[in-house]
Coordinates of C-alpha atoms in Angstrom, one line a residue:
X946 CA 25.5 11.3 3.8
X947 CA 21.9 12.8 4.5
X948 CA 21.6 10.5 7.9
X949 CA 25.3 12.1 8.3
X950 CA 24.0 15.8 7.5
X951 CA 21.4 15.5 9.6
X952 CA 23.5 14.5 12.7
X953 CA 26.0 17.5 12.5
X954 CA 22.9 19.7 11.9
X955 CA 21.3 18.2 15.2
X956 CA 25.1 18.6 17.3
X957 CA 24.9 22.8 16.1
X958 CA 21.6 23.6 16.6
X959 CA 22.3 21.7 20.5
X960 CA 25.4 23.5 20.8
X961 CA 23.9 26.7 19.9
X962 CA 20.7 26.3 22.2
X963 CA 23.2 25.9 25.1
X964 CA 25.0 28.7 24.2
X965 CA 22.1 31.2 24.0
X966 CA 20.4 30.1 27.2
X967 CA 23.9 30.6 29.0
X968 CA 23.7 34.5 28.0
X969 CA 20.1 34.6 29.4
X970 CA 17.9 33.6 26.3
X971 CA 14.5 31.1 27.2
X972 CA 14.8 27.8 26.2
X973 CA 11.7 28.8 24.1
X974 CA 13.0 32.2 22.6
X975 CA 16.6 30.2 22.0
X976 CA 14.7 27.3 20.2
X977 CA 14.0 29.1 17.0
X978 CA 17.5 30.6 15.9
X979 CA 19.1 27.1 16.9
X980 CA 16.6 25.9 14.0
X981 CA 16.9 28.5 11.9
X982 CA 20.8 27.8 12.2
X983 CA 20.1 23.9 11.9
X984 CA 18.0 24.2 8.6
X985 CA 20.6 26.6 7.0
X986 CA 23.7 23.9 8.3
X987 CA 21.9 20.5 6.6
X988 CA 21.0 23.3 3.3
X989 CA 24.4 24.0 3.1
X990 CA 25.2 20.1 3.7
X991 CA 22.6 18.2 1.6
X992 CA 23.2 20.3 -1.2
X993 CA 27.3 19.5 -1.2
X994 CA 27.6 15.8 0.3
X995 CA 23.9 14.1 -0.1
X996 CA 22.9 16.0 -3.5
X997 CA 26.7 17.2 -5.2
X998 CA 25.0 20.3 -6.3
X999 CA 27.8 21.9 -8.0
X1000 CA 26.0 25.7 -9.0
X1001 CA 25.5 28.1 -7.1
X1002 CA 22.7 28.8 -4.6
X1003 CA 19.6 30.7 -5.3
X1004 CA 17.5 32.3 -3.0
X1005 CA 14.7 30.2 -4.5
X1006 CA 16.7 27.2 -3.7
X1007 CA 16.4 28.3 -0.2
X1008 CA 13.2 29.2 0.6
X1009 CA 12.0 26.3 -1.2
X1010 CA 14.3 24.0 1.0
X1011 CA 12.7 25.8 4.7
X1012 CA 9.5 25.1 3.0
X1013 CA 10.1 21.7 2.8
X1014 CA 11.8 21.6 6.4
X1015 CA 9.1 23.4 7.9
X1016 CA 6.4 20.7 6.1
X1017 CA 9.1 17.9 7.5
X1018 CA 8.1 19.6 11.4
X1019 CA 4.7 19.4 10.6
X1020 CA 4.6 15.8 9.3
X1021 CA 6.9 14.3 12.5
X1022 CA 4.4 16.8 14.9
X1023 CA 1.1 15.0 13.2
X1024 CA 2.6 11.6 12.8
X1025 CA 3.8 11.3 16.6
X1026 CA 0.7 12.9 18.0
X1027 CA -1.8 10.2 16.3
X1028 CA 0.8 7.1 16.8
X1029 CA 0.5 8.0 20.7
X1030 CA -3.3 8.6 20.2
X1031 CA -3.4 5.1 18.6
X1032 CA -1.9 3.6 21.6
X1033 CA 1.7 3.5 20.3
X1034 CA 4.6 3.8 23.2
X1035 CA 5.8 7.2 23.1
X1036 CA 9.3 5.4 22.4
X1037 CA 8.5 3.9 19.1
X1038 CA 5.9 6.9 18.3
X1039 CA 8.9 9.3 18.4
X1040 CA 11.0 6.7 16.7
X1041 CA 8.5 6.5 13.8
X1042 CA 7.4 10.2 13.7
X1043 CA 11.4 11.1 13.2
X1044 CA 12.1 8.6 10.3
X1045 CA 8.3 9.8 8.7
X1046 CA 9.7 13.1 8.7
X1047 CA 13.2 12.5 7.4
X1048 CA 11.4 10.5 4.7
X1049 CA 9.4 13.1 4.1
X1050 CA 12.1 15.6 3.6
X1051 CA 14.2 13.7 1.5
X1052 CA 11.8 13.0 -0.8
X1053 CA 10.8 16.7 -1.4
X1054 CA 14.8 17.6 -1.3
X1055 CA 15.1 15.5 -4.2
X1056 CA 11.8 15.9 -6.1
X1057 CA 11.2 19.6 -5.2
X1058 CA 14.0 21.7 -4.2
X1059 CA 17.1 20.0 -5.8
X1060 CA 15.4 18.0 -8.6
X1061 CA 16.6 19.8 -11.4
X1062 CA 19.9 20.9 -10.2
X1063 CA 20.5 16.8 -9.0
X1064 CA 19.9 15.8 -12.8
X1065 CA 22.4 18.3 -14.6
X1066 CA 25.0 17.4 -12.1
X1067 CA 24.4 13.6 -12.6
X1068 CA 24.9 12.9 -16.5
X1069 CA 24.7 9.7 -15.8
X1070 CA 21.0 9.4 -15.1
X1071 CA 18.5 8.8 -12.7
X1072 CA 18.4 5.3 -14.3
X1073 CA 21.8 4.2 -12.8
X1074 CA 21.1 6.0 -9.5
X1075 CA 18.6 3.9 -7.5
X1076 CA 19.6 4.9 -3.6
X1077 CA 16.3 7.0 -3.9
X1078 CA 14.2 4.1 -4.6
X1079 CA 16.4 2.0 -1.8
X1080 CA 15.5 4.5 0.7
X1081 CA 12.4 4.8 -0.3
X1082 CA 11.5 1.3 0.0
X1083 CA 13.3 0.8 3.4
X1084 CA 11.5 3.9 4.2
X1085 CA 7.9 2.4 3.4
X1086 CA 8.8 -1.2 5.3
X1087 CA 9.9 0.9 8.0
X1088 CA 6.6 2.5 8.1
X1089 CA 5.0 -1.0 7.8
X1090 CA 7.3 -2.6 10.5
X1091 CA 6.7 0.0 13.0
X1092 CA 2.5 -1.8 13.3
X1093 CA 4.0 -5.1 13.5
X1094 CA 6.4 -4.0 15.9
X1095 CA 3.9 -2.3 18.3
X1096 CA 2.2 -5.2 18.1
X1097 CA 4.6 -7.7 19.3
X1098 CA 5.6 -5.4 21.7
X1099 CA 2.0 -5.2 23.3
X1100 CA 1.1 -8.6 23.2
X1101 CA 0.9 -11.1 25.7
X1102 CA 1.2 -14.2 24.5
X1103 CA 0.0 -13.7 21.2
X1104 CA -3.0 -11.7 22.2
X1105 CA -2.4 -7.6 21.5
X1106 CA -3.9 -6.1 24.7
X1107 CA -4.5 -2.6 23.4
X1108 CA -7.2 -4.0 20.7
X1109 CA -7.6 -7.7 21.8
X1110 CA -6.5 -8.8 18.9
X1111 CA -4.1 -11.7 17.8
X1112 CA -1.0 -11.3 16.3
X1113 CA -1.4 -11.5 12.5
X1114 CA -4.8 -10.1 12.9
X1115 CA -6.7 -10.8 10.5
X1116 CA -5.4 -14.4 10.1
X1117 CA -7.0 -15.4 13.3
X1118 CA -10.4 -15.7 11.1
X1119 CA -8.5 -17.7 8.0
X1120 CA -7.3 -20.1 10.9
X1121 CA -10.9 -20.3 13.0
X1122 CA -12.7 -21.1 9.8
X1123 CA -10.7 -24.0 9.3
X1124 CA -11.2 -25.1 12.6
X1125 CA -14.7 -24.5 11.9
X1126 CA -15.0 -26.5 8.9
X1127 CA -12.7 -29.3 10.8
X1128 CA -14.9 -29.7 13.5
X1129 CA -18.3 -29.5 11.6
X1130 CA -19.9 -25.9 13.4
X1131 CA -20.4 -24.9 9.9
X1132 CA -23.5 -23.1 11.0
X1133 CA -21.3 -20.7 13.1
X1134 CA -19.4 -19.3 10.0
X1135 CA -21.7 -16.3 8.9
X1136 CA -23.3 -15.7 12.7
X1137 CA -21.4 -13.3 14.5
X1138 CA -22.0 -14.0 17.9
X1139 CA -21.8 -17.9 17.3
X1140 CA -18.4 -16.8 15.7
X1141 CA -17.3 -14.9 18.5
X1142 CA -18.2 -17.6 20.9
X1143 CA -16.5 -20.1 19.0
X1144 CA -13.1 -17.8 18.7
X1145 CA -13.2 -17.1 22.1
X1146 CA -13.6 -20.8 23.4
X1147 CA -10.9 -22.3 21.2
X1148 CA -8.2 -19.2 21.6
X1149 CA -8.7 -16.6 23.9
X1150 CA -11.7 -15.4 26.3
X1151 CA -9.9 -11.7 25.8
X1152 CA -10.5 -11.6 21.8
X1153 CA -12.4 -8.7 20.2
X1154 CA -15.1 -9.1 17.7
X1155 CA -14.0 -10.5 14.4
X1156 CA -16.5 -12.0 11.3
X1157 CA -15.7 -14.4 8.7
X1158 CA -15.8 -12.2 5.4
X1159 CA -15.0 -14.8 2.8
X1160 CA -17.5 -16.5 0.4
X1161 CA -17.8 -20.6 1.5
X1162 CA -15.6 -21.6 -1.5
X1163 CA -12.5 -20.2 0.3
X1164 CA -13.3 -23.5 2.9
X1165 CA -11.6 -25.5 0.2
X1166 CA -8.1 -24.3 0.6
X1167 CA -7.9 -23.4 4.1
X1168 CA -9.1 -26.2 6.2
X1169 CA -5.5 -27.4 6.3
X1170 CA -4.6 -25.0 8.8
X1171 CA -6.8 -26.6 11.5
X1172 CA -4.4 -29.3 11.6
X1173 CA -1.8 -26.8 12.8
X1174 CA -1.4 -24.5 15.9
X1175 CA -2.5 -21.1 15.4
X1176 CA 1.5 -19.5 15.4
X1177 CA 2.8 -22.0 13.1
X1178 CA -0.4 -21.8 10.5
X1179 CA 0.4 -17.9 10.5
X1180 CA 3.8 -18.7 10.0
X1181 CA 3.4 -20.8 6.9
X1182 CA 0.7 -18.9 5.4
X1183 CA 2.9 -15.7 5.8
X1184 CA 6.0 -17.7 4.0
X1185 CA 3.8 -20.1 1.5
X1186 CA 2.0 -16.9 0.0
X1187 CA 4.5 -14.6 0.1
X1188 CA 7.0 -16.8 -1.8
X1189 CA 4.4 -17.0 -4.5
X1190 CA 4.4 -13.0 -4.7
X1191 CA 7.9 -12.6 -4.6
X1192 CA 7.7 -15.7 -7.5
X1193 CA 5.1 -13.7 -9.3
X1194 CA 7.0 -10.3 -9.4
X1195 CA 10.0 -11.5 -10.8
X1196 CA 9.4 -11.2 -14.2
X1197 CA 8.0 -7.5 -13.7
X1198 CA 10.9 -6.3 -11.6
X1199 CA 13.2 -7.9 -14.2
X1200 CA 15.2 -5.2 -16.3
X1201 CA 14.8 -2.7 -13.1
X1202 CA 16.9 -1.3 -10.8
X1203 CA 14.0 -3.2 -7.9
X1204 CA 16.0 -5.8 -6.3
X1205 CA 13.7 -8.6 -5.8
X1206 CA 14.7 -9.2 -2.2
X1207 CA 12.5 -5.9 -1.7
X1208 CA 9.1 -7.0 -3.1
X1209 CA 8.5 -8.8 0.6
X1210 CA 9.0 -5.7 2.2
X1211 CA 7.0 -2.9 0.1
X1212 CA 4.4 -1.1 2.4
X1213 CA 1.9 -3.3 1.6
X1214 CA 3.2 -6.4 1.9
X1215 CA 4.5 -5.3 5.4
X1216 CA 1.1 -4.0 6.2
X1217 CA 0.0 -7.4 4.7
X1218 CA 2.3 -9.4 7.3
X1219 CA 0.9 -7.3 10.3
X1220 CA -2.6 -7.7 9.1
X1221 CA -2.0 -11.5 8.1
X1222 CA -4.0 -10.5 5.3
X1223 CA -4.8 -12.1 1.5
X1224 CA -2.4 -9.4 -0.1
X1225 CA 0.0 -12.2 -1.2
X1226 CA -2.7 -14.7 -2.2
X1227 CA -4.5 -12.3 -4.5
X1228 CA -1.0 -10.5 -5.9
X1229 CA 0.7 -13.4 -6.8
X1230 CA -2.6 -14.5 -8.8
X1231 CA -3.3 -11.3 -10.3
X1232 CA 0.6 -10.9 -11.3
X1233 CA 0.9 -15.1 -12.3
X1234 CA -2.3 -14.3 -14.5
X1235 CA -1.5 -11.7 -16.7
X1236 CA 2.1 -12.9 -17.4
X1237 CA 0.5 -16.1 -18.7
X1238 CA -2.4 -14.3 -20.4
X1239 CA -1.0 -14.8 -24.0
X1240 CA 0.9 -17.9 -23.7
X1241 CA -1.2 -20.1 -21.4
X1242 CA -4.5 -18.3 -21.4
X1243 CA -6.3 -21.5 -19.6
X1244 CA -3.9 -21.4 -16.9
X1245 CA -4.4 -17.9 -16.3
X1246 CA -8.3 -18.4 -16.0
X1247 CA -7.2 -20.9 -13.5
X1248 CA -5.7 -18.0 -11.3
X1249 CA -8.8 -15.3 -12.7
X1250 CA -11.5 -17.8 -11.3
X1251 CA -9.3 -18.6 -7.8
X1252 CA -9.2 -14.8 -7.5
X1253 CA -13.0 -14.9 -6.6
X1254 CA -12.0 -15.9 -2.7
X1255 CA -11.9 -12.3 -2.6
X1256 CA -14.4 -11.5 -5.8
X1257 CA -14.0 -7.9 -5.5
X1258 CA -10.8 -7.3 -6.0
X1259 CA -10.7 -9.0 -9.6
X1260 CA -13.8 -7.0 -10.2
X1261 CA -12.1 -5.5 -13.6
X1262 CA -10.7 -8.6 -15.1
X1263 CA -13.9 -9.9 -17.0
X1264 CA -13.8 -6.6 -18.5
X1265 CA -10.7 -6.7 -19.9
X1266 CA -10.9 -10.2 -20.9
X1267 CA -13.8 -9.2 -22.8
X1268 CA -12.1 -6.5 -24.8
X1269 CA -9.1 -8.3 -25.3
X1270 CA -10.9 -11.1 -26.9
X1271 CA -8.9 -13.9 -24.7
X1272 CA -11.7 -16.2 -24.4
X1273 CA -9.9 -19.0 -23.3
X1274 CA -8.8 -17.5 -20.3
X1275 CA -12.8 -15.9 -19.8
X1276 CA -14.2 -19.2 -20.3
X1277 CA -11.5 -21.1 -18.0
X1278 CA -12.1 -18.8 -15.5
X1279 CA -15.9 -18.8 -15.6
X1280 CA -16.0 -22.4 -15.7
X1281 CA -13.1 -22.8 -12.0
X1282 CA -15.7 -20.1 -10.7
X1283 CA -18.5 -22.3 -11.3
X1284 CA -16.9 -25.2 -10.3
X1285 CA -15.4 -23.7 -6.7
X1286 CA -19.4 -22.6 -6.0
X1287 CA -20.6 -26.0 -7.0
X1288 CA -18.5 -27.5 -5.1
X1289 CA -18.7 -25.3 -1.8
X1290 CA -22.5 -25.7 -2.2
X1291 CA -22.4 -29.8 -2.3
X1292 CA -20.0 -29.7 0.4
X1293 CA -20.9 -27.4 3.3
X1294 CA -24.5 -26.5 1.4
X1295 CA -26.1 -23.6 -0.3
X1296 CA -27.2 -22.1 2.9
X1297 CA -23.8 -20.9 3.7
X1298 CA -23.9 -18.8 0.1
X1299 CA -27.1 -17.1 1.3
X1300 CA -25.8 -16.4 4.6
X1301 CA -22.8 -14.7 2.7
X1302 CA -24.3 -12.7 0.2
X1303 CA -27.6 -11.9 2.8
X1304 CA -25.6 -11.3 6.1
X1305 CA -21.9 -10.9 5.4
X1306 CA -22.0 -8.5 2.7
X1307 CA -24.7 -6.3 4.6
X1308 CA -22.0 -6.2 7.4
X1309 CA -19.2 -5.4 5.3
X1310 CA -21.3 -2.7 4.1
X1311 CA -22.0 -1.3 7.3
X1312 CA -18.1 -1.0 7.6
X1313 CA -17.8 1.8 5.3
X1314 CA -21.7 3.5 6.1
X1315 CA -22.3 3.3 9.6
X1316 CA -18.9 3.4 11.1
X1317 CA -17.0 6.4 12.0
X1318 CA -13.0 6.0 10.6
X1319 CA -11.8 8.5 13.7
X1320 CA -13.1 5.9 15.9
X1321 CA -12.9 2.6 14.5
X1322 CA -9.8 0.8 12.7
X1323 CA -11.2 -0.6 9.7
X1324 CA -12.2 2.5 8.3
X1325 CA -9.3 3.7 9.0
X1326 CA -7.6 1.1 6.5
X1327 CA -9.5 2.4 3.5
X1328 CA -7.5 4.3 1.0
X1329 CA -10.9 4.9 -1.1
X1330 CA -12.3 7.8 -3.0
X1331 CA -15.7 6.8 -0.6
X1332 CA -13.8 7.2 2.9
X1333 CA -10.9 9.5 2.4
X1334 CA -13.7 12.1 1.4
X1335 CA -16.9 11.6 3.1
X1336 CA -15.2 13.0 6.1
X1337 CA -14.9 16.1 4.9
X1338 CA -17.2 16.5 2.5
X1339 CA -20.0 14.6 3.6
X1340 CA -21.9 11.3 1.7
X1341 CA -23.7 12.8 -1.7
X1342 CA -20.3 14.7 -2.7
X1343 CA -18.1 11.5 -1.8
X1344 CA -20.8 9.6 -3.4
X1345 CA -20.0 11.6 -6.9
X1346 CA -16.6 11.7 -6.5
X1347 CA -16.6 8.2 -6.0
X1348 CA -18.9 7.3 -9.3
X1349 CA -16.6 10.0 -11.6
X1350 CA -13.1 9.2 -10.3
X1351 CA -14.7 5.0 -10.8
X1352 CA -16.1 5.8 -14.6
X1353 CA -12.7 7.3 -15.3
X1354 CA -10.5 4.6 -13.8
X1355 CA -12.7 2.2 -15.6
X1356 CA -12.2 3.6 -19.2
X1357 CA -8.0 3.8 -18.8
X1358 CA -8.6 0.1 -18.1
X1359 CA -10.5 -0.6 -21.3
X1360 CA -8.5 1.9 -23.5
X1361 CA -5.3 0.5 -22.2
X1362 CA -6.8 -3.1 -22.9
X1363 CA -8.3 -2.0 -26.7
X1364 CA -4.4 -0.2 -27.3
X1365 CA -3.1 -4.2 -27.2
X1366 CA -0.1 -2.8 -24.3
X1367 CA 1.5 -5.5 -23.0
X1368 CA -0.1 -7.6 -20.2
X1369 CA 1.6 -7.4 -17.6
X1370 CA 1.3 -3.2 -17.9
X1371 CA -2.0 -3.9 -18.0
X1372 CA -2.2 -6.2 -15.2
X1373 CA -0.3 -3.5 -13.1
X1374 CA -3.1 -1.0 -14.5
X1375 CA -5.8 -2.9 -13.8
X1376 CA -4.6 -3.3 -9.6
X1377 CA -4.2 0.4 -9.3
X1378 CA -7.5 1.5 -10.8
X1379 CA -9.4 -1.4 -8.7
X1380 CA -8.9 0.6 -5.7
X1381 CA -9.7 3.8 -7.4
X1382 CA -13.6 2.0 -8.5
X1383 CA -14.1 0.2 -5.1
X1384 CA -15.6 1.8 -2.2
X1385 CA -14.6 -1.1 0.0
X1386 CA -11.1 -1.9 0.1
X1387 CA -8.2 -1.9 2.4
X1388 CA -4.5 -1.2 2.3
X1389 CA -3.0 -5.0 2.6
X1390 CA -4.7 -5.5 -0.5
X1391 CA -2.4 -3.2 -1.9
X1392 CA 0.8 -5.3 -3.0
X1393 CA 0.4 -4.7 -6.4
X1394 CA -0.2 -1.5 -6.7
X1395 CA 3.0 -1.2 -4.5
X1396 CA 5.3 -3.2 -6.6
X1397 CA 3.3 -0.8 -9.9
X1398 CA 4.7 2.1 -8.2
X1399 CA 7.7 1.4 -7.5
X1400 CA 8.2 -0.4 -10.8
X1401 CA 7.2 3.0 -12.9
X1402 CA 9.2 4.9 -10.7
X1403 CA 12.4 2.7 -11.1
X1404 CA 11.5 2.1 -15.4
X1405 CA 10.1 5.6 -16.2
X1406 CA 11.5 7.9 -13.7
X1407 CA 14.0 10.1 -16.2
X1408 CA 10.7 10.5 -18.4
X1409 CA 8.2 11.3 -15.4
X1410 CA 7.1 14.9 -14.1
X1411 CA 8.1 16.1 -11.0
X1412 CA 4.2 15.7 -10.1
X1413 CA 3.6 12.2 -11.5
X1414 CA 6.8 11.6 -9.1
X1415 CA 5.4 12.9 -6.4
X1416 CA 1.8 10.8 -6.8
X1417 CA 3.5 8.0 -7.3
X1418 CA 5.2 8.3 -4.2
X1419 CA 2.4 9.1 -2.5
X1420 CA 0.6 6.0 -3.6
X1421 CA 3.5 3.8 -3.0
X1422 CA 3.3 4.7 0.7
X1423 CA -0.6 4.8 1.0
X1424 CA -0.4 1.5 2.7
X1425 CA 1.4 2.9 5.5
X1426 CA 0.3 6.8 6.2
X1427 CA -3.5 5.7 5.1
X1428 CA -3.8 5.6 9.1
X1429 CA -2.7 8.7 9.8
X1430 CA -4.6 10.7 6.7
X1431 CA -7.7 9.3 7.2
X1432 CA -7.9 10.0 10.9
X1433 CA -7.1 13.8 10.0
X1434 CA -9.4 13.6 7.1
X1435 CA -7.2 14.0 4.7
X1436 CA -8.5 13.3 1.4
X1437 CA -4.8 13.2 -0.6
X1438 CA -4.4 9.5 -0.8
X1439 CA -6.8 8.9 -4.0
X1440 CA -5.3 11.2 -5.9
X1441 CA -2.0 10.3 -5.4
X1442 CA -2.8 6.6 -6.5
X1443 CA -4.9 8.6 -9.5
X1444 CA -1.8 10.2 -10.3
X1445 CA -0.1 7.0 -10.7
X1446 CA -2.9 4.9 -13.0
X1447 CA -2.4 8.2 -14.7
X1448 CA 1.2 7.8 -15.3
X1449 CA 1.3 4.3 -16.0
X1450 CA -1.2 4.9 -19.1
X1451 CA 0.9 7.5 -20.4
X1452 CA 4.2 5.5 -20.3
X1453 CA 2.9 2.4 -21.5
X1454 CA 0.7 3.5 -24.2
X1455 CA 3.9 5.5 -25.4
X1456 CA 5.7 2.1 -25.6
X1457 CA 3.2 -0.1 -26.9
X1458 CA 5.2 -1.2 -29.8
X1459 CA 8.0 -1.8 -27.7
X1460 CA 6.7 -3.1 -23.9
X1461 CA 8.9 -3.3 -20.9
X1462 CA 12.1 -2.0 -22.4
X1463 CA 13.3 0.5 -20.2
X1464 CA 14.4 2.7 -23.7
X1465 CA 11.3 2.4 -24.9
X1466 CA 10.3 6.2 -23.8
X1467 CA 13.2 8.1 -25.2
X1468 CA 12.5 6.1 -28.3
X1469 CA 8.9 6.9 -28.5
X1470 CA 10.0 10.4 -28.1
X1471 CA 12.5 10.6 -30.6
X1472 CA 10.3 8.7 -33.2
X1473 CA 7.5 12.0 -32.4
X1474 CA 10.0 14.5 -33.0
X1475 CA 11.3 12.9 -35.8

């Protein structure tokens, strides 16, 4: 009924436009009563058909609901004017900007302006009703889709002419290290301009710059995609690993009103798919391991050590091992990380560890130092405490921002690991405060602190504040609008995924004694009052 709303709205404030420029009104003067007349037609609407408000309307409803509208203006005005700047055709821009703003607008008609209202007219629950969450995950792989789209729509051949890129990105360096390794230019892996040389000769003159990020161990499990084309490697790395997520997830989606179907298609595993990314890879291990951590603690150590392909992102996990006393699992995992550098280093030789830590690292650095995120993409990819507020507030107060909001996201961790909640809260705790410590990290990465969101949204959301709804929305879409706020320095995007590490503490360490039973806050509350 909103899309429905929306439409009618659209038809009067057209008919009315006509009408006042036939009696001598400006298009421009004639404009604003046709959307004055549009925002009062879908208020009337939304609040009847989309919302079944039953009471009466307030003049606080109302100027609460033109606030919103107005914002919904602004957000399609700054989302279409950056997609064209980006290179996006003015086609899908608009396309995008419009359902970014109708998003936008339902969200805050529901959290903000009928919220209240919605809940007594529903006795039901918000429980039962999940069409919010639908829409708002269609909304986020919308969001997602429209990169991937613009991308296939620009390319030629499978080179993306407006950054010289491949399709699936970020794969093309899983797939030229194993071609690499396969034909023994090992020496090539950590020097860039060998690299590019290399990419260039056995792809595409027309490539950009890319580097090979990844510590030598990673060689291990990837050289089997130099044995395949470059389209149908990305095409079974993008189904293998996101499988596995989708596997991984079930049992925390389970007892939700999440459908599995949509884990694939959260905003960071869409962002993940465009990117051609790890997100998969390092979710599914960081989800598997957990929900094994207290009945097959050596097989989660497994997953702990494999996570150290990308080392930072697990960054927290030794911690909590530590003060959960599972010393299986920290000593299985110690001894696979061992084992994977041992191995690497007999293999392709210890050089290639130098050249990483020496080089590589120094260059990744320079990503997040030296780069300007108006200019550059990468940057621009960074929902961090580090990037979203050095722009505007320069390096030494983004440096101590950084450090505090990193302390404090590091003692929820171990306070939520010493309160014995269950592990797979924890788990989801410990992916969203990763990218609250880390200065260096990038939206694909992301897919489990999407599938945290959305999962506290869909088991808490009767028991959440209207602001802990409205971070945890926020964070649920950072993979998606990270783009657009950090190229108008917007520094709201940490917060929002504060706001949600924030609400996940407080609902799970209310239901400690009783872990993922959706009932479990109402009973914790009862048992207080009692």
């Amino acid at each position: 009924m909103f899309l429905v709303v929306g439409a009618v709205a659209f038809v009067v404030a057209t008919v009315c436009l006509e009408l006042l420029t036939q009696i001598g009104l400006t298009p421009y003067l004639a404009q604003f009563p046709s959307l004055a007349l549009a925002i009062v037609t879908t208020w009337l609407g939304n609040r009847r058909w989309s919302f079944r408000i039953t009471t009466a309307p307030t003049l606080l409803e109302f100027r609460r609901y033109v606030l919103a509208s107005l914002g919904g203006l602004a957000i399609n005005a700054v989302v279409f004017s950056t997609l064209t700047y980006a290179g996006v055709p003015i086609i899908s821009a608009f396309a995008g900007a419009t359902i970014f703003a109708m998003g936008f607008n339902f969200s805050f008609y529901k959290l903000f302006v009928f919220r209240r209202k919605y809940k007594e007219n529903n006795t039901e629950g918000n429980d039962k009703n999940n069409y919010f969450l639908i829409f708002l995950i269609l909304f986020g792989a919308f969001g997602g889709g429209i990169y991937l789209a613009s991308d296939i729509m620009g390319a030629d051949g499978i080179i993306v002419t407006a950054s010289n890129s491949l399709i699936g990105r970020d794969f093309v360096n899983v797939w030229t290290g194993a071609n690499i390794l396969f034909n023994g230019n090992l020496e090539d892996l950590y020097d860039l301009v060998s690299y590019a040389e290399f990419q260039r000769k056995i792809i595409d003159p027309r490539i950009g710059i890319h580097n090979f990020s990844y510590p030598p161990h990673v060689l291990l499990f990837i050289f089997p995609f130099a044995l395949m084309g470059y389209v149908p490697a990305l095409l079974t790395w993008i189904i293998v690993s996101g499988g596995a997520f989708v596997a991984a997830a079930k049992s925390y989606v389970s007892g939700t009103t999440v459908p599995l179907w949509s884990v694939i298609i959260l905003p960071a595993s869409m962002i993940n798919i465009w990117a051609g990314h790890y997100g998969f890879v390092i979710g599914a291990m960081l989800l598997a391991g957990f929900a094994w951590l207290s009945q097959h603690p050596l097989r989660a150590g497994v997953l702990f050590g494999l996570m150290t392909i990308k080392p930072h992102l697990g960054v927290l996990i030794p911690l909590v091992l530590v003060v959960r006393g599972e010393w299986r699992a920290f000593g299985s995992a110690t001894v696979i990380t061992l084992l994977l550098v041992a191995t690497s280093g007999s293999l392709f030789g210890f050089e290639l560890w130098r050249q990483w830590i020496t080089d590589t690292l120094g260059y990744q650095n320079d990503l997040i130092t030296d780069i300007d995120p108006i200019k550059y993409l990468y940057p621009r990819m960074m929902p961090t405490v580090w990037v979203s507020f050095r722009l505007i507030c320069g390096e030494a107060v983004a440096g101590i921002l950084q450090i505090t909001i990193a302390v404090t996201a590091i003692a929820v961790v171990l306070i939520s690991a010493w309160r014995r909640i269950s592990n797979q809260d924890l788990g989801l705790i410990v992916a969203t405060a990763t990218f609250l410590i880390l200065p260096y990290a990038f939206n694909y990465d992301m897919t489990v602190v999407s599938l945290a969101a959305i999962v506290t949204l869909a088991r808490y959301q009767r028991w959440l504040s209207l602001l802990e709804r409205l971070a945890i929305t926020i964070a649920f879409l950072t993979p998606v609008i990270v783009f657009i706020f950090n190229m108008q320095g917007w520094p709201i995007l940490p917060l929002g995924i504060l706001g949600l590490l924030a609400a996940q503490y407080r609902m799970a360490t209310s239901c400690a004694a009783e872990p993922f039973s959706p009932a479990a806050p109402e009973a914790a509350g009862a048992a207080r009052s009692a």
